[in-house]
Coordinates of C-alpha atoms in Angstrom, one line a residue:
X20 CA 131.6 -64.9 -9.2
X21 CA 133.1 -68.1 -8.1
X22 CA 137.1 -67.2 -7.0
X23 CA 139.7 -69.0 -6.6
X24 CA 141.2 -67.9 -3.0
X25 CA 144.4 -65.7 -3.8
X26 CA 147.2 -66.1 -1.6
X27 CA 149.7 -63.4 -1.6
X28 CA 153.1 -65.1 -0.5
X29 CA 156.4 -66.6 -2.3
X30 CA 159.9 -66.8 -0.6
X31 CA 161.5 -65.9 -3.8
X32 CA 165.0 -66.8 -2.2
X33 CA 165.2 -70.0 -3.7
X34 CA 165.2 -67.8 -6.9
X35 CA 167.8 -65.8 -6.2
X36 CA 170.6 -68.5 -4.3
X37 CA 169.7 -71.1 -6.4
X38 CA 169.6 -70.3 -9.9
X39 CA 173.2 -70.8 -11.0
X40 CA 172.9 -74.1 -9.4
X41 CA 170.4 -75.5 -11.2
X42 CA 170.6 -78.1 -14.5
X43 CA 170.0 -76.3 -17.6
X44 CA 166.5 -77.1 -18.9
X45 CA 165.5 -77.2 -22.7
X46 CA 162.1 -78.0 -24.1
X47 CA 161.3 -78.9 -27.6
X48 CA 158.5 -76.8 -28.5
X49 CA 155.4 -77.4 -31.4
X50 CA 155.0 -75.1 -33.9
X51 CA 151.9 -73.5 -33.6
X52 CA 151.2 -73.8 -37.7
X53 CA 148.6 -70.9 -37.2
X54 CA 149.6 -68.0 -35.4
X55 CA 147.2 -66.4 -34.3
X56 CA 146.0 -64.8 -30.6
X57 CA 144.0 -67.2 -28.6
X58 CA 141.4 -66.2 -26.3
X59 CA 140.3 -68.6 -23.0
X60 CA 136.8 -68.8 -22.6
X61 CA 137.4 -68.2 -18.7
X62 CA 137.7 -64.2 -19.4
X63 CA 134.7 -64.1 -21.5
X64 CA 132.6 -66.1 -18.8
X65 CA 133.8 -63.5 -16.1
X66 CA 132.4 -60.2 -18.4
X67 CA 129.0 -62.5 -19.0
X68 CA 128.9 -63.1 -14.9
X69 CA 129.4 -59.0 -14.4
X70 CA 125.6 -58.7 -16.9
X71 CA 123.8 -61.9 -14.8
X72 CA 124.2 -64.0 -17.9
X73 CA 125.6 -67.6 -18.5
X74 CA 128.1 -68.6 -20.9
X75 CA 127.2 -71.5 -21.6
X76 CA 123.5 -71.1 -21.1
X77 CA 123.7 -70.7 -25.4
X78 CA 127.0 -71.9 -26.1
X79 CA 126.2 -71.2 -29.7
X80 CA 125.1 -67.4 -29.2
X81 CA 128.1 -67.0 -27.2
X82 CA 130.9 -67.8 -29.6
X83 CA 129.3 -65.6 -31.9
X84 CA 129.9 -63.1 -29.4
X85 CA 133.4 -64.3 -29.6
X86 CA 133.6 -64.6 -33.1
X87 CA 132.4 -60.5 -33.1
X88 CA 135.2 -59.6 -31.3
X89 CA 137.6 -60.5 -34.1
X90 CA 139.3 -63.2 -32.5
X91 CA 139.9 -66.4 -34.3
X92 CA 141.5 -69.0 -32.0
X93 CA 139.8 -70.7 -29.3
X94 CA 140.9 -72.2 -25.9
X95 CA 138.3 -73.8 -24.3
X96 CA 138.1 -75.7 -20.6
X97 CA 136.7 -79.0 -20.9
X98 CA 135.7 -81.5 -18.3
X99 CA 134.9 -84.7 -20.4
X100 CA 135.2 -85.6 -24.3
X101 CA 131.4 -85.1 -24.4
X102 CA 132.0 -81.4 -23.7
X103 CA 134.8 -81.4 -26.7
X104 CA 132.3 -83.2 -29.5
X105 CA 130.0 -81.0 -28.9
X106 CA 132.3 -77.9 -29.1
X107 CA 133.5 -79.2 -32.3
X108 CA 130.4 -78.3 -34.8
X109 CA 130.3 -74.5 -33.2
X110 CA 134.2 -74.2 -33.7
X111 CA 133.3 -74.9 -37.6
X112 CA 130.4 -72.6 -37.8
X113 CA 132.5 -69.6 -36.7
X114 CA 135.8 -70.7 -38.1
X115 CA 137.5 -71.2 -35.0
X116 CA 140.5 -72.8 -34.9
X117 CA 141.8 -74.5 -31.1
X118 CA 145.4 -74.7 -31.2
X119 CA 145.1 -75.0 -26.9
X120 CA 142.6 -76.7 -24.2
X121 CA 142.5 -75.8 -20.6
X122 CA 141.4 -79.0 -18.9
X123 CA 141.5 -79.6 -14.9
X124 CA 143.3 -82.5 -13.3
X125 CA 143.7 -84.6 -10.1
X126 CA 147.0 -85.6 -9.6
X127 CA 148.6 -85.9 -6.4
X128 CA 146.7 -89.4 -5.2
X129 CA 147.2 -92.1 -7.1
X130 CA 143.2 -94.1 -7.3
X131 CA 142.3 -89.7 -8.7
X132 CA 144.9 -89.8 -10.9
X133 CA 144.6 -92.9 -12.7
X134 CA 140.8 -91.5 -13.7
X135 CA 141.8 -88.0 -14.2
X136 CA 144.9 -88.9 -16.5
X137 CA 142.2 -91.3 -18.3
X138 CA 139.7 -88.0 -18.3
X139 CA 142.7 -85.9 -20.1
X140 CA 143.2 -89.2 -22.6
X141 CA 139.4 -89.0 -24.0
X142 CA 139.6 -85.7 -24.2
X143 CA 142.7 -85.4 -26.1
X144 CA 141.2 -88.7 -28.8
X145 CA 138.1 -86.4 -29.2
X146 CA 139.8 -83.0 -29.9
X147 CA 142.6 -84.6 -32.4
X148 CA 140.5 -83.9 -35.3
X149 CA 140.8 -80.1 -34.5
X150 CA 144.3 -80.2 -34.7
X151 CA 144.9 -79.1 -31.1
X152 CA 148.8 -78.9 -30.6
X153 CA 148.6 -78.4 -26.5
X154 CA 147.0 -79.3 -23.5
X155 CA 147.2 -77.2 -20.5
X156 CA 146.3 -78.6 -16.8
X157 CA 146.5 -76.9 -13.2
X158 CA 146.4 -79.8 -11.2
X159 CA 143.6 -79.6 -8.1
X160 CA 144.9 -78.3 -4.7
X161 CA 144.2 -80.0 -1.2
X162 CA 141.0 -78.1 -1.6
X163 CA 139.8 -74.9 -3.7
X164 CA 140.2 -72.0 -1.3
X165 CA 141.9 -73.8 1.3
X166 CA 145.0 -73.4 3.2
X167 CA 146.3 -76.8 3.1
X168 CA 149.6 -77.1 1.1
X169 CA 150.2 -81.0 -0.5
X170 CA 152.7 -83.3 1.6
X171 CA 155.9 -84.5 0.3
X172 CA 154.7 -87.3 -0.8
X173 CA 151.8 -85.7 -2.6
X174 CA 154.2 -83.2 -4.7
X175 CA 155.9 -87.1 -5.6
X176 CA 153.0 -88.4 -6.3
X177 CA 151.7 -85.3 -8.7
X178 CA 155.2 -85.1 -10.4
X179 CA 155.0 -88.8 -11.4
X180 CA 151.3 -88.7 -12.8
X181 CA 152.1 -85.2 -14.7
X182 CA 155.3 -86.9 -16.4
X183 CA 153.2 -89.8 -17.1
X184 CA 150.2 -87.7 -18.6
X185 CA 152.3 -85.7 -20.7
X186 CA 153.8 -88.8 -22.3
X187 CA 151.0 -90.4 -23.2
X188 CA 149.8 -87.4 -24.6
X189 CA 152.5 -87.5 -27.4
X190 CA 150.2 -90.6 -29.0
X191 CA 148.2 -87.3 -30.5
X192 CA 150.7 -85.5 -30.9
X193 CA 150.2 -83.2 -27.9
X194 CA 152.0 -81.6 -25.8
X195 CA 151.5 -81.0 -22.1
X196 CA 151.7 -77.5 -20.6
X197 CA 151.4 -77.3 -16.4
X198 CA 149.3 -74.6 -15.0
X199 CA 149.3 -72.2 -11.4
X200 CA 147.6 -70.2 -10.0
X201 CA 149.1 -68.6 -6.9
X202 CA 148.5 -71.9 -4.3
X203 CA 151.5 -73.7 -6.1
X204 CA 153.7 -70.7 -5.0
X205 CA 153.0 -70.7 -1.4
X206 CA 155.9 -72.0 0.9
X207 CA 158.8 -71.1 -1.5
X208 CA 157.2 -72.2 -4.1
X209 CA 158.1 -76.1 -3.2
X210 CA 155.1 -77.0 -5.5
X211 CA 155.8 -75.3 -8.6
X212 CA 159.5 -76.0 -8.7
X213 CA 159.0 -79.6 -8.0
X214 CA 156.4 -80.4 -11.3
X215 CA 159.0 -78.3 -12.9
X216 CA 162.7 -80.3 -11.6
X217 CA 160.9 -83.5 -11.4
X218 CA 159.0 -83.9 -14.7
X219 CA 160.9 -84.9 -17.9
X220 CA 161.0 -81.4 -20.0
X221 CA 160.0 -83.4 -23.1
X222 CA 156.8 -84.9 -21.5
X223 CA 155.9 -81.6 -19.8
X224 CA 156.0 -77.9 -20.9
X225 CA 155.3 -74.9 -19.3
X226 CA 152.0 -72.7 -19.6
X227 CA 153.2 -69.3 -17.9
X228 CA 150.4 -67.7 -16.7
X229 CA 151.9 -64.3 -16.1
X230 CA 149.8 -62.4 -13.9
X231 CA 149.2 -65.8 -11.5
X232 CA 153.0 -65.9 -11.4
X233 CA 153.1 -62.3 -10.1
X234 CA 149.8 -61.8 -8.0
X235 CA 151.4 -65.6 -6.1
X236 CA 154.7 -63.8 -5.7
X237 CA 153.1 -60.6 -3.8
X238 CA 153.0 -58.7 -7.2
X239 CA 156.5 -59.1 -8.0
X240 CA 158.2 -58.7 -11.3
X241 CA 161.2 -60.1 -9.9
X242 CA 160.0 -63.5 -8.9
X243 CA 158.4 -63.6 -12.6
X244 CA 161.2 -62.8 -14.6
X245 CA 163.4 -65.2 -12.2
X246 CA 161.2 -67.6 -13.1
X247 CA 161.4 -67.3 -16.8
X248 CA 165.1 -67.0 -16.3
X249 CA 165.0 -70.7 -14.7
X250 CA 162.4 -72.2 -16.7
X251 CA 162.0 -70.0 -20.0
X252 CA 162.5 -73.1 -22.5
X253 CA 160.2 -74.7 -21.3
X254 CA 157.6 -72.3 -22.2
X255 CA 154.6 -73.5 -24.6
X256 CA 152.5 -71.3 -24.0
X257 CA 151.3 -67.6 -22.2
X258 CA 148.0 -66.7 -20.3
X259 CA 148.2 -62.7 -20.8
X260 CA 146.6 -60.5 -18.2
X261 CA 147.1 -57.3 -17.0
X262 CA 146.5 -55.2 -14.0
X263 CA 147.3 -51.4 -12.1
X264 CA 147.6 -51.2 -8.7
X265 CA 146.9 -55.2 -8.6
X266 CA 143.4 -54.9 -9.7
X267 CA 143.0 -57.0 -13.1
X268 CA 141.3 -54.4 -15.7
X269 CA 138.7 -54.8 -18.2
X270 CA 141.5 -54.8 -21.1
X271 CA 144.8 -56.0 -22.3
X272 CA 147.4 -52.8 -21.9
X273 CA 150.0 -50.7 -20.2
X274 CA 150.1 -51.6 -16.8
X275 CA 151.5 -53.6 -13.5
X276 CA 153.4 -55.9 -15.6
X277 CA 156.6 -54.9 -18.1
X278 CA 155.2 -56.9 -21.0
X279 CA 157.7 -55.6 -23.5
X280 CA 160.6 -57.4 -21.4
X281 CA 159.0 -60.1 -21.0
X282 CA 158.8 -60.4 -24.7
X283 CA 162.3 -59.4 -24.8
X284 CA 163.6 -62.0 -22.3
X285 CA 161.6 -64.4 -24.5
X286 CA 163.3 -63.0 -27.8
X287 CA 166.8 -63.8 -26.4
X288 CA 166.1 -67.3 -26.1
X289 CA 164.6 -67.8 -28.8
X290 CA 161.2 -69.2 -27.6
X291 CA 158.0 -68.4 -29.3
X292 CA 154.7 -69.9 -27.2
X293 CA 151.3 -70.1 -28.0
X294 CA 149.5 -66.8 -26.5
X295 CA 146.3 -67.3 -24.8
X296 CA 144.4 -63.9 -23.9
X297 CA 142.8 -63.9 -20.6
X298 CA 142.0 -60.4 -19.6
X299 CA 139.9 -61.8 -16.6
X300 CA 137.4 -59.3 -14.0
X301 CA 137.7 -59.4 -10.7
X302 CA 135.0 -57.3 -8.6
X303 CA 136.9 -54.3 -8.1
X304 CA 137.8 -54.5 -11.8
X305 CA 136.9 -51.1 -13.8
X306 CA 133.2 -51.1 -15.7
X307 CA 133.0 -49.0 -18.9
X308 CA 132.9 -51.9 -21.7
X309 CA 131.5 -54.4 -22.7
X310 CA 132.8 -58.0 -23.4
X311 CA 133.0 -57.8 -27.0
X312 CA 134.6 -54.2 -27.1
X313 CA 137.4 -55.4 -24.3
X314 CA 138.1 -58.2 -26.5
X315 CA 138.5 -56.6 -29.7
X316 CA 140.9 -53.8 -27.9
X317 CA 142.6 -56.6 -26.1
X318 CA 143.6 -57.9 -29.9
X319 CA 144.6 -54.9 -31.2
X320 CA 147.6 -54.7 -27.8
X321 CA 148.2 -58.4 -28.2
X322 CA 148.8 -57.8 -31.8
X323 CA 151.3 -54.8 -31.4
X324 CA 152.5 -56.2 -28.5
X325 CA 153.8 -59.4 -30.1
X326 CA 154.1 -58.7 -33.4
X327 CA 157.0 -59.8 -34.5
X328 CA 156.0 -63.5 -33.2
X329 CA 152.7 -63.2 -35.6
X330 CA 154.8 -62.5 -38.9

């Protein structure tokens, strides 16, 4: 399957000398009306890759796979508004509701930026109807799988278009939630923490992806939970995986990751995101289930997990 090249390096210093020094940081979150467990389509795709099939070969057959597993809530990744009317009809048929999209960006050169913000725009116009309360972009890298880190004047560039999008996205009533994977965290993290000190926390939220956060910190729990210590209120939403021994497994459970403090940290400031399953495979992941079986026992967790959010 296609990957997404998995640097394994943050100088979490910054973390640790400079977090009584920064500005307190508050976002006003949505209310989720519905709350209910998302699921992105990105972990069902990678259990459809593992038995040679195509998710969106039969887009239709597939969310009734989806709709088998007992999950309700929907987020998508979607390239252009075409992509989102035609989503719209199947997320009726099977009673989906799509409180989140995933959608790629280009943002840290201006002539890219100008189309990709207008990319986002369409998207969000076509999708209103469905009552979709967040949008969630990783902005590209230099290039997928390379090395190269974004210059100065790049990270400027990026941090002025994500503000930007994430305004304009309050016309629908959205709100904007920026993405990693690990390449934002390489070279003390001088990516990630400058979307998050340079953007306006009303125009732009945060969509913690937990494991990305601690498989771009070399598997560190510390340089996660720092992290939610600096920027926890600015949290809309959670991308939940889990691993052992770094590999990601088949379901959502016990493992690498200290869920239940994450939840707690969470608790004690009071912040209650949208949660996004996205129990992903890798190819040293484990093989004894299929996609519809992971997915219902990844519910059942989620549920237990969080339930005092889900009341």
């Amino acid at each position: 399957m296609n990957k997404i090249n998995r640097r394994r390096f943050l100088n979490t210093a910054i973390l640790a000398a400079g977090a009584s020094a920064l500005p307190e940081i508050t976002f006003a979150q949505e209310t989720i009306e519905k709350k209910q467990i998302s699921c992105n389509q990105y972990s069902w795709i990678t259990f459809y890759q593992r038995d040679g099939k195509d998710w969106f070969a039969n887009l239709d057959s597939s969310l009734a796979d989806f709709s088998a597993s007992g999950l309700k809530a929907y987020e998508p990744g979607l390239n252009n508004k075409d992509e989102a009317k035609k989503l719209l009809p199947l997320l009726k048929k099977y009673k989906l509701s799509m409180p989140s999209v995933y959608v790629n960006s280009s943002l840290h050169e201006a002539a890219e930026a100008e189309k990709s913000i207008q990319t986002v725009m369409d998207i969000a116009e076509a999708i209103s109807p469905a009552g979709t309360k967040i949008i969630v972009t990783n902005p590209n890298p230099v290039k997928w799988g390379g090395q190269e880190n974004k210059s100065d004047e790049q990270l400027t560039e990026q941090a002025s278009n994500l503000d930007k999008l994430g305004a304009a996205l309050k016309k629908y009533g959205m709100t904007l939630a920026y993405h990693t994977h690990d390449v934002e965290l390489r070279a003390a993290a001088r990516e990630f923490h400058h979307m998050m000190l340079s953007t306006n926390p009303q125009n732009v939220a945060l969509c913690l992806d937990v494991h990305w956060i601690y498989r771009g910190s070399g598997n560190s729990e510390i340089a996660l939970f720092d992290i939610v210590k600096l920027y926890g209120k600015r949290i809309a939403e959670l991308h939940l995986r889990q691993s052992k021994n770094g590999i990601w497994q088949e379901t959502f459970s016990d493992g690498d990751i200290d869920y239940q403090k994450l939840v707690k940290m969470l608790k004690e400031i009071s912040v209650k995101p949208n949660l996004v399953l996205e129990q992903c495979l890798e190819e040293t992941s484990p093989k004894t289930v299929d996609g519809i079986e992971a997915h219902k026992r990844d519910l059942a967790v989620a549920n237990e997990v969080f339930k005092d959010w889900l009341k």
